XYZ file of C-alpha atoms in Angstrom:
555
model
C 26.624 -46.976 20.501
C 25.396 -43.534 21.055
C 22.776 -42.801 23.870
C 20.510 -39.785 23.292
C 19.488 -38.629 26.680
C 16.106 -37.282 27.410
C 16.989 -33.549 27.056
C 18.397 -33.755 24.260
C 15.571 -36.088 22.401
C 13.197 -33.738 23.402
C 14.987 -31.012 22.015
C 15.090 -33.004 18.573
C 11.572 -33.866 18.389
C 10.914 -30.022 19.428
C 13.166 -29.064 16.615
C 11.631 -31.384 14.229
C 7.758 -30.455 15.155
C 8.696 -26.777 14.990
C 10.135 -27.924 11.244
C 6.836 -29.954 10.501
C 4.856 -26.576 12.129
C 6.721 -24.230 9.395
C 6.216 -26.677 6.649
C 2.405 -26.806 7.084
C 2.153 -23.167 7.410
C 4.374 -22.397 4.252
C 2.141 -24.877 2.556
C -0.767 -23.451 3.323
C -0.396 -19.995 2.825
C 1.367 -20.779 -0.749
C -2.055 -23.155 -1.598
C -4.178 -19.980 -0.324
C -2.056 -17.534 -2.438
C -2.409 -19.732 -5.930
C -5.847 -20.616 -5.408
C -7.082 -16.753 -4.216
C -4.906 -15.715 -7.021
C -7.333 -17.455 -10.030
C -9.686 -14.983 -10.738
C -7.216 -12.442 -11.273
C -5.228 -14.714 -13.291
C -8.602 -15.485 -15.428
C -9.906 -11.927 -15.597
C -6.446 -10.861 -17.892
C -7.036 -14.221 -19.493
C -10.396 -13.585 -20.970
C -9.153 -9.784 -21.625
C -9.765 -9.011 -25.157
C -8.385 -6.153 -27.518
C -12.204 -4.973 -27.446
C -13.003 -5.770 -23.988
C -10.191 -4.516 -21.599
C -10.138 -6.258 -17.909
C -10.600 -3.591 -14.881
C -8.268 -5.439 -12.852
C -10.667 -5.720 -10.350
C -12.750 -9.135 -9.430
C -15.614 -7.996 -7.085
C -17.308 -4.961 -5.920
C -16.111 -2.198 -8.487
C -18.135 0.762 -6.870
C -15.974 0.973 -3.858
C -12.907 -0.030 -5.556
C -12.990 2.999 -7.621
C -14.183 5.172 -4.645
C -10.575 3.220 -3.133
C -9.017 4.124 -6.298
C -10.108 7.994 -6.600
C -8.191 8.161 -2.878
C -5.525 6.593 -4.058
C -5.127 8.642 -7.244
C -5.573 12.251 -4.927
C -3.547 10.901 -2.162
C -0.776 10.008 -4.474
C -0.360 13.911 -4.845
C -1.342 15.528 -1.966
C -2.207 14.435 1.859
C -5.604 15.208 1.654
C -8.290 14.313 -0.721
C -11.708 15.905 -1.894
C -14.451 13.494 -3.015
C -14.701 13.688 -6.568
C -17.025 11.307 -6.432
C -19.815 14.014 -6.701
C -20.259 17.353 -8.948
C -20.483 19.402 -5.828
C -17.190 21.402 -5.399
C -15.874 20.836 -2.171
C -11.934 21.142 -0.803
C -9.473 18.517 0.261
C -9.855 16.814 4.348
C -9.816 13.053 3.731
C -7.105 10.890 4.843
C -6.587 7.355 4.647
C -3.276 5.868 5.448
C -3.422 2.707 2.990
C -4.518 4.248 0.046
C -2.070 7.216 0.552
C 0.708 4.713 0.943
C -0.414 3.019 -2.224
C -0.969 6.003 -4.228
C 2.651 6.988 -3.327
C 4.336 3.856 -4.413
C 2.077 4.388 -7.745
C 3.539 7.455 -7.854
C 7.037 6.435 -7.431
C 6.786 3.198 -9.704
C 4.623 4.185 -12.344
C 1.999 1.383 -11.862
C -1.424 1.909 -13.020
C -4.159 1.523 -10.275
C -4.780 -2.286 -11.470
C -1.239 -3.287 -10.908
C -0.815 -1.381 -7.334
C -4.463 -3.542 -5.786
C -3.049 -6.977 -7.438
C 0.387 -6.044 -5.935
C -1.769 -5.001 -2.615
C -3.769 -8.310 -2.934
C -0.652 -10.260 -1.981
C 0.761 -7.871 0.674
C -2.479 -8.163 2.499
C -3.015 -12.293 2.290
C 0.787 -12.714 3.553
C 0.391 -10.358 6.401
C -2.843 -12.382 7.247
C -1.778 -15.401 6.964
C 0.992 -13.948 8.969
C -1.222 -12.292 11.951
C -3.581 -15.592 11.818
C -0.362 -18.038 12.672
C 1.148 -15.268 15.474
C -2.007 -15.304 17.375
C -2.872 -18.961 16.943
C 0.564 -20.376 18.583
C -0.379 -18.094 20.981
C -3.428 -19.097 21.942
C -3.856 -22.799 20.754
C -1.564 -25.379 22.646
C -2.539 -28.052 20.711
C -0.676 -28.520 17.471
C -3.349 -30.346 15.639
C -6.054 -28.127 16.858
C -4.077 -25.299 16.158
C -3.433 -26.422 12.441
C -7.258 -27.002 11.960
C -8.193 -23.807 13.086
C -6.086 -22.117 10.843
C -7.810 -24.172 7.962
C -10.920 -23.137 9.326
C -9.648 -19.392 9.652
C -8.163 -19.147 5.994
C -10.203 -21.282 3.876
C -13.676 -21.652 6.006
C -17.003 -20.145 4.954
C -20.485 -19.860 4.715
C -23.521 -21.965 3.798
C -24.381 -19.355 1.280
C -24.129 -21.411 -1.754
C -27.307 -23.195 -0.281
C -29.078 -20.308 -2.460
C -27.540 -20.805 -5.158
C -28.968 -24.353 -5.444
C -32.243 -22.718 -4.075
C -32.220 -20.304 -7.267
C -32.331 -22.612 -10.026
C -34.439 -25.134 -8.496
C -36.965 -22.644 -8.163
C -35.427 -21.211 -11.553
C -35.606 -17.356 -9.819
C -34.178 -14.258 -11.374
C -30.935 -13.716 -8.616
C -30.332 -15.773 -5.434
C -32.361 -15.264 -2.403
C -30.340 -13.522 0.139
C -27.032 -12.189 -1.477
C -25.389 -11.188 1.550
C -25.425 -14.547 3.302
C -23.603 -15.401 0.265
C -20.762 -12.651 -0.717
C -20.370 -10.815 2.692
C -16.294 -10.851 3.003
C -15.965 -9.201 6.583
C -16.090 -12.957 7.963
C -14.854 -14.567 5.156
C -11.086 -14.601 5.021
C -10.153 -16.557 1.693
C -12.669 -14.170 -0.082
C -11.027 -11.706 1.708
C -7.627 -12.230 -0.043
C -9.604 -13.315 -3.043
C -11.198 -9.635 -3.588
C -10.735 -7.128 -0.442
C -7.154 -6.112 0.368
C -8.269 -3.531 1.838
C -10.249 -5.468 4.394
C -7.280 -7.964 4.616
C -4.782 -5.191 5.801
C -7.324 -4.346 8.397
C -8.421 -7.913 9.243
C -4.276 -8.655 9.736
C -3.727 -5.953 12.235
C -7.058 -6.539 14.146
C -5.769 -10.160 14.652
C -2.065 -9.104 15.648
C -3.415 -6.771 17.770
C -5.490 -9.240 19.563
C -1.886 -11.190 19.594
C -0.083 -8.367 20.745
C -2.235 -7.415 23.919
C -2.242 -11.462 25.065
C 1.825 -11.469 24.695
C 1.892 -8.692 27.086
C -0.523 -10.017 29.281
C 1.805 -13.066 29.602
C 5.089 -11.306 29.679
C 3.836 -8.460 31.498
C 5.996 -6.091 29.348
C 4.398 -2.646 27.911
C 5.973 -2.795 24.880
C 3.483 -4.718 23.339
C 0.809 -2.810 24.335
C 2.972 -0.006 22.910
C 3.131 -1.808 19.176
C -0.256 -2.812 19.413
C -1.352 0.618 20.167
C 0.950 1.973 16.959
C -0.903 -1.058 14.921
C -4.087 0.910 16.462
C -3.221 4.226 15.146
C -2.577 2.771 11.398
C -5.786 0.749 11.394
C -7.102 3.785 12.427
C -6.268 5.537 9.560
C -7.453 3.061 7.301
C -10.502 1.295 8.588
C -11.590 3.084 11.603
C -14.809 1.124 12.222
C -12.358 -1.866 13.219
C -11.571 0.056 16.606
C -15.087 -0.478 18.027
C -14.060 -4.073 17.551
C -10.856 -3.723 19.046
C -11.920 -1.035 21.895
C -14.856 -3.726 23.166
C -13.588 -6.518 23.104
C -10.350 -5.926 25.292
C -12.193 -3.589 27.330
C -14.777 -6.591 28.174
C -11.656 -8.822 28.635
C -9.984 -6.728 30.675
C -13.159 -6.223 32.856
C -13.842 -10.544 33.045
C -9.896 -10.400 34.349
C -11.278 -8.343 37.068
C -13.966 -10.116 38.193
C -12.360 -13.383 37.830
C -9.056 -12.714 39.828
C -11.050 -10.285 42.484
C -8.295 -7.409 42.144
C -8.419 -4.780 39.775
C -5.645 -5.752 36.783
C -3.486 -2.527 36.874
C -1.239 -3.672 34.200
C -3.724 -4.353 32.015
C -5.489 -1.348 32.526
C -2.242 0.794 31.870
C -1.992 -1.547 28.702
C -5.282 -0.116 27.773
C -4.484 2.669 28.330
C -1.588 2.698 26.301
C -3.476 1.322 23.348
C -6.427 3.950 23.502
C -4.150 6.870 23.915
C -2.012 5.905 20.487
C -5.005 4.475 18.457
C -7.484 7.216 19.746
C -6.516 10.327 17.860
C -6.638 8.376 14.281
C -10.726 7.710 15.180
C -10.882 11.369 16.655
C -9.607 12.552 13.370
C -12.261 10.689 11.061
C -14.751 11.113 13.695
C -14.698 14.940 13.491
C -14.193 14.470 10.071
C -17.763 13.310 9.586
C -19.157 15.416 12.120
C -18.011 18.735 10.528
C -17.638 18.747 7.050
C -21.107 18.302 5.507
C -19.783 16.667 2.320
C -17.981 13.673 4.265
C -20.972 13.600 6.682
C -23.201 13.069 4.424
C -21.402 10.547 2.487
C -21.383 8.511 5.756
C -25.627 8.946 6.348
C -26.295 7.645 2.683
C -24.139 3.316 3.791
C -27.733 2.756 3.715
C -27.908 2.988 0.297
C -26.668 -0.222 -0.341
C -28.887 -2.148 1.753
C -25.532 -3.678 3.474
C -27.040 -4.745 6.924
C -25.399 -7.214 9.115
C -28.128 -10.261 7.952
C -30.526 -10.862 10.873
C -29.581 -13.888 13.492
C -31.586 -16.342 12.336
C -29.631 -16.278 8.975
C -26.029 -15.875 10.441
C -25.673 -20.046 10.291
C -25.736 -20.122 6.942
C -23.667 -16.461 6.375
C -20.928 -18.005 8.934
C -21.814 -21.965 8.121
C -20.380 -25.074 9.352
C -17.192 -23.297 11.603
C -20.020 -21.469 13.455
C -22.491 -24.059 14.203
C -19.470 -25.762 15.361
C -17.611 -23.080 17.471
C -21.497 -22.937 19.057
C -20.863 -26.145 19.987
C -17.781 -25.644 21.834
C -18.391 -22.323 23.835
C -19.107 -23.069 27.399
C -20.533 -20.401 29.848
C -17.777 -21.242 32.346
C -14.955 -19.912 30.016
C -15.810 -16.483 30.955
C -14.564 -17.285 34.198
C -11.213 -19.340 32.838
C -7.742 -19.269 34.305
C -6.270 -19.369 30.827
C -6.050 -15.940 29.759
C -6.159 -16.868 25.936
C -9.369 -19.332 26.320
C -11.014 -15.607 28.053
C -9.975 -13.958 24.885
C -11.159 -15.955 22.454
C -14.448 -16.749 24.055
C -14.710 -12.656 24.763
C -14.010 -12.340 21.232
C -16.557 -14.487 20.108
C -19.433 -13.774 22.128
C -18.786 -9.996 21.700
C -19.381 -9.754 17.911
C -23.179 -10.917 18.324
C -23.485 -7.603 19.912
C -21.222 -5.320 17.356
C -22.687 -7.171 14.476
C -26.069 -5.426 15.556
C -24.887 -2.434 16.653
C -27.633 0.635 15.653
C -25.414 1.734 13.250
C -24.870 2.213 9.444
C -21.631 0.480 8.763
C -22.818 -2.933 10.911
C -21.916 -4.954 8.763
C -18.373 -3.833 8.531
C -18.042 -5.336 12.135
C -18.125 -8.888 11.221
C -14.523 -8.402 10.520
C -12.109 -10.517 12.623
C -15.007 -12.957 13.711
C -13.771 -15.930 11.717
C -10.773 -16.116 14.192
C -12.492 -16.721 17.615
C -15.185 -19.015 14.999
C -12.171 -21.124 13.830
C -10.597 -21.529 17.331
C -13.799 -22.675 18.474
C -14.567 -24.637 15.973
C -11.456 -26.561 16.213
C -11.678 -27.635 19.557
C -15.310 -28.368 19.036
C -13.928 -30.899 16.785
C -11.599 -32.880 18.585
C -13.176 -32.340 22.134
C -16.653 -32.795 21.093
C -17.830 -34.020 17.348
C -14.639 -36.818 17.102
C -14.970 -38.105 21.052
C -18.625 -38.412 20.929
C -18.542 -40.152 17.253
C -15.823 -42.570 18.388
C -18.002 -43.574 20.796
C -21.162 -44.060 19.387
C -20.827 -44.234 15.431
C -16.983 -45.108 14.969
C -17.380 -45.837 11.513
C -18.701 -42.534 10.501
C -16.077 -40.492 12.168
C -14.292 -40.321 8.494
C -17.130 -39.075 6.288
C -18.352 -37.204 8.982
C -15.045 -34.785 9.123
C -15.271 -34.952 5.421
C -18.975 -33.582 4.642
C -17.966 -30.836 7.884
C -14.892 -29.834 5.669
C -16.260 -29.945 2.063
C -19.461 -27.708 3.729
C -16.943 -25.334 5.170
C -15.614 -24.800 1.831
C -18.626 -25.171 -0.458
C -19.449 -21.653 -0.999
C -15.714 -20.839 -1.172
C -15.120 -23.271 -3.916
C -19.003 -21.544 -5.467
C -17.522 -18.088 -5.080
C -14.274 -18.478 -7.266
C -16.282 -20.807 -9.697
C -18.453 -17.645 -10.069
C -15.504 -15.416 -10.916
C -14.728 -17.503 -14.072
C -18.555 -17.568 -15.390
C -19.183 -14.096 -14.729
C -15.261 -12.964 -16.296
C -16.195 -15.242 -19.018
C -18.939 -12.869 -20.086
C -16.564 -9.603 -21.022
C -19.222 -7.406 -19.443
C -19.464 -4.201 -17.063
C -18.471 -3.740 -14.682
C -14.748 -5.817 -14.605
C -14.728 -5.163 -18.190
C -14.411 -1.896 -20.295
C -15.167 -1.486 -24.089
C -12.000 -0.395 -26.215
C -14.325 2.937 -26.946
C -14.176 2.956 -22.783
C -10.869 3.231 -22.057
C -9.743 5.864 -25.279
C -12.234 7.696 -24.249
C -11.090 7.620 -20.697
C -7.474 8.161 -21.650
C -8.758 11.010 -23.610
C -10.505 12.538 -20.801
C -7.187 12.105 -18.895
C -5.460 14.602 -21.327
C -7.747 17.055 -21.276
C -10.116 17.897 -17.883
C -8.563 19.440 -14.989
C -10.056 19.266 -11.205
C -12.520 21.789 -12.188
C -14.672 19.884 -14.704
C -17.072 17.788 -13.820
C -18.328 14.721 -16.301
C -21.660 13.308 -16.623
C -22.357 10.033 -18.099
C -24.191 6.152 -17.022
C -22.713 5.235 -13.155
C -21.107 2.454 -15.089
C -18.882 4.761 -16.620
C -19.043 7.346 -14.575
C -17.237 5.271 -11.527
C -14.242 5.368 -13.697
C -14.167 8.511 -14.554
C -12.528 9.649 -10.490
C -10.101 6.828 -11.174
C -8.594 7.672 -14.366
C -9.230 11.571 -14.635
C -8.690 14.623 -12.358
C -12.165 15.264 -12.556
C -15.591 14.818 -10.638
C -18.145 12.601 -11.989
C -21.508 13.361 -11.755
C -22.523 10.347 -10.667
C -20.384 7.479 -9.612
C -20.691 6.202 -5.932
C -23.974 4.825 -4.285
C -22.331 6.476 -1.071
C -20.064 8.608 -2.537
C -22.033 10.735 -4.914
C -24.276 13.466 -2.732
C -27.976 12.673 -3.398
C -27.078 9.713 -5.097
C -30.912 8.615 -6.521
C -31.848 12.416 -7.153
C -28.628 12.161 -9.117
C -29.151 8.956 -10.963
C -32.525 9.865 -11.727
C -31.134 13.164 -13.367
C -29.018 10.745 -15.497
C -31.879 8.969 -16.638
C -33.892 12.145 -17.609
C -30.622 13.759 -19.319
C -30.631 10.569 -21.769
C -34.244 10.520 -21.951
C -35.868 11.551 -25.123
C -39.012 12.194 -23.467
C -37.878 14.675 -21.517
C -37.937 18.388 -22.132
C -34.521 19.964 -23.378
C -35.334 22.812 -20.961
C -35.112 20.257 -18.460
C -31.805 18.937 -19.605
C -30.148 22.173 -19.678
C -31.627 22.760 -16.189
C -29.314 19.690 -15.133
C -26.150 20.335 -16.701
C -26.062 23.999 -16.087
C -26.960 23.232 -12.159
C -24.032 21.165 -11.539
C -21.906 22.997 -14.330
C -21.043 19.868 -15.887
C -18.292 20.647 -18.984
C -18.448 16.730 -20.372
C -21.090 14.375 -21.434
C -20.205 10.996 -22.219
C -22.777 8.652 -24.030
C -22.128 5.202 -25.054
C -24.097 2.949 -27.276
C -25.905 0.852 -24.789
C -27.281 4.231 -22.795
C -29.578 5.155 -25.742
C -29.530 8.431 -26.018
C -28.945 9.459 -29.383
C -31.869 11.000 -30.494
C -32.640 12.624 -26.516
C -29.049 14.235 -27.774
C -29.218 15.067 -31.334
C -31.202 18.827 -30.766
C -28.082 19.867 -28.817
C -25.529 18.680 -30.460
C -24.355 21.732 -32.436
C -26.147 23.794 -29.628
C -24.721 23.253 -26.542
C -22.996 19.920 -27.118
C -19.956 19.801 -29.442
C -18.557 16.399 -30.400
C -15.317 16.802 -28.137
C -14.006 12.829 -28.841
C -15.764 9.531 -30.418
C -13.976 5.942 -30.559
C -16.166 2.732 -30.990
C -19.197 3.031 -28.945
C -18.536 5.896 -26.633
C -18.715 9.684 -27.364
C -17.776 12.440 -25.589
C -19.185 15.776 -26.042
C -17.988 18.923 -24.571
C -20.743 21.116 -22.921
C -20.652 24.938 -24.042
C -22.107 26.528 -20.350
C -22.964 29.824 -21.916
C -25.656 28.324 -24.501
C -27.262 26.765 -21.341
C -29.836 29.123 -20.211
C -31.322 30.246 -23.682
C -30.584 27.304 -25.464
């Protein structure tokens, strides 16, 4: 009979957890990729030959700013923002949507294609990033597995509003951005943002990357991490305020706690700000110089997208955060374990950049849910089970269930949603067969110099699909954005003067109208068609008419 010696049965049931560790991640990042995947699945479902699907299942107005990049940076390395009439030349970069635009470019693949194709990229490399920095900084296996439940598939108490609404039977739900805010919220983030999951994945490596050389006490991890710096950088610059305070605070606790100044962590930072630096210089100056991209950046507040105020962050970051409240303990700023300083750092840190006095706040949340769900794990098995064991044994069991099905709820609400609203074949995920050929048409026929005015539910299409600028089509994006929707109204408005009209299009030089049924405006229209208008294209309920500049001033 065989003896196993101690050695070697340890290496066996190392072997076999390491086996049981893959397993669980593998299934867990296959059930996130199905389930994230539904709405995308249903929106080409419902798709109609009338009612096309955009291929996009939240947030269209920034998808199509995402989009317009893409399409410009698919041709050139800079872009202008043609999200505006105002001419103005090419200076922005952004390393994702240039690297998209190029594949596009090389494949063929329409824009809807390259974001689903994106969608994926994004969830594996956070699902990735999430798993690399949890085995480094979570010994315990089963804490370690529940936090990255808690990281991928944990949200909110936002669908608490929801319920609110139709008791109360009210028009919307109170509070919208306690409910679809997706900088904290990592399954709607591969459910709707690639774009914030790219930059979400190389926050959290990052964060990885600086605690593996802190423990090996080799640079060349500071060295990738910087490089990982420079790219998110280049994509979502806001994320290195994150990144910038939250190692610089950790690097300062070090100091304090050991009583010597950390030298290789310093040169580590060093490292990291000197290769991540010049991408924020870059967008910084960009802003600060060139009036059209500054002023894109002073009208975020046009969206009303604030960072919701503290007493309303329970039920924005729900059940993981009350719980990772639970579990932070002053005297972790002062821990041996290097990881426990991290997280806790991490944490505590994003109360302050969540508030910063700035316009793009809210755009800070990102990467919270990581130092939430660590938390929040331990809170459970060190805290919530011990003390429930003790005193109430036999609701440990439906305890842990209500915590998870909370955690969940509005998750669960959120893709729910996507099917009812789909359902509905409206604007914006859904565009009108008259739409699209007149689009396409559009396509075949503007060039970079014409400039298209129609409804900002068209018009945000119009930078996507065509080389030219749209008069209006971005809340941010499009320069005096409610001087400029209000000059759409009065354009379709048959109460308004023609003089005034004609004062609008020939002040912006626009060469295209485009009016569809719903906008109304036939008889504000029908004295200049013939005039100044000629019927250019019609299909279904959309109409394009060509806009003769010289017949402007004199009408």
């Amino acid at each position: 009979m065989a003896v196993t010696t101690s050695a070697a049965a340890t290496d066996v049931a190392t072997s076999a957890t390491r086996l049981h560790e893959r397993a669980f991640i593998a299934l867990v990042g296959a059930l996130a990729l199905i389930l994230s995947s539904l709405p995308i699945l249903a929106g080409h479902l419902f798709a109609t030959p009338e009612r096309q699907f955009a291929g996009i299942v939240y947030n269209m107005p920034d998808h199509a700013q995402y989009f317009a990049w893409m399409r410009d940076l698919a041709r050139a390395p800079l872009a202008p923002n043609r999200l505006t009439p105002e001419p103005n030349a090419p200076a922005f970069f952004n390393l994702l949507w240039w690297t998209v635009g190029r594949i596009g470019a090389l494949t063929g693949l329409e824009y809807a294609a390259l974001w689903s194709g994106l969608r994926i990229v994004a969830a594996v490399a956070v699902l990735a990033a999430g798993y690399a920095f949890l085995n480094l900084a979570v010994a315990d296996v089963r804490q370690r597995r529940l936090a990255y439940l808690l990281f991928v598939f944990g949200g909110g108490l936002g669908f608490i509003w929801v319920i609110v609404k139709y008791i109360y039977r009210l028009p919307g739900a109170p509070f919208p951005f306690n409910i679809y805010t997706a900088e904290a919220n990592t399954f709607w983030i591969l459910t709707a943002f690639p774009h914030f999951g790219m930059a979400l994945a190389l926050i959290v490596a990052m964060m990885a990357l600086l605690l593996q050389a802190v423990r090996t006490g080799q640079y060349r991890y500071a060295v990738v991490c910087g490089v990982l710096g420079a790219i998110l950088g280049l994509q979502h610059a806001y994320d290195l305020i994150t990144i910038y305070a939250v190692m610089g605070l950790f690097g300062v606790l070090v100091w304090a706690r050991d009583r010597r100044f950390p030298a290789f962590l310093f040169r580590c930072g060093i490292i990291i700000f000197a290769l991540s630096a010049p991408a924020a210089a870059y967008l910084s100056a960009l802003v600060l110089i060139d009036p059209t991209w500054g002023k894109k950046l002073s009208q975020f507040d046009n969206a009303g997208a604030w960072t919701p105020p503290p007493w309303q962050l329970p039920i924005l970051l729900g059940i993981p955060f009350l719980l990772a409240l639970i579990s932070v303990r002053p005297r972790a700023l002062q821990s041996r374990n290097d990881a426990e300083l991290l997280v806790v750092v991490w944490f505590l840190s994003h109360f302050v950049l969540a508030y910063l006095p700035v316009k793009f706040q809210i755009h800070l949340l990102l990467g919270w849910q990581m130092p939430i769900a660590i938390l929040a794990a331990a809170a459970v098995f060190t805290r919530v089970t011990p003390w429930l064991q003790r005193r109430r044994p036999a609701l440990l069991r439906p305890t842990l269930a209500l915590l998870a099905v909370l955690a969940v709820a509005t998750n669960v609400y959120l893709v729910a949603w996507r099917f009812v609203d789909f359902r509905r074949l409206e604007a914006p995920y859904y565009l009108t067969r008259g739409e699209v050929e007149s689009l396409a048409w559009l396509e075949a026929h503007v060039t970079a110099d014409d400039v298209v005015l129609a409804d900002l539910e068209y018009g945000q299409h119009v930078p996507v699909r065509t080389d030219a600028r749209a008069f209006l089509a971005h809340w941010a994006g499009t320069l005096d954005f409610h001087r400029k929707r209000a000059m759409v109204r009065d354009v379709f408005d048959p109460a308004v003067s023609d003089a005034r009209r004609r004062e609008i299009l020939a002040e912006y030089r626009v060469t295209y109208l485009v009016v569809r049924e719903r906008d109304n405006a036939d008889e504000a229209l029908s004295a200049a068609v013939g005039r100044y208008l000629t019927l250019a294209f019609s299909s279904g309920d959309t109409t394009v008419y060509r806009v003769t500049a010289t017949h402007l001033p004199n009408g």
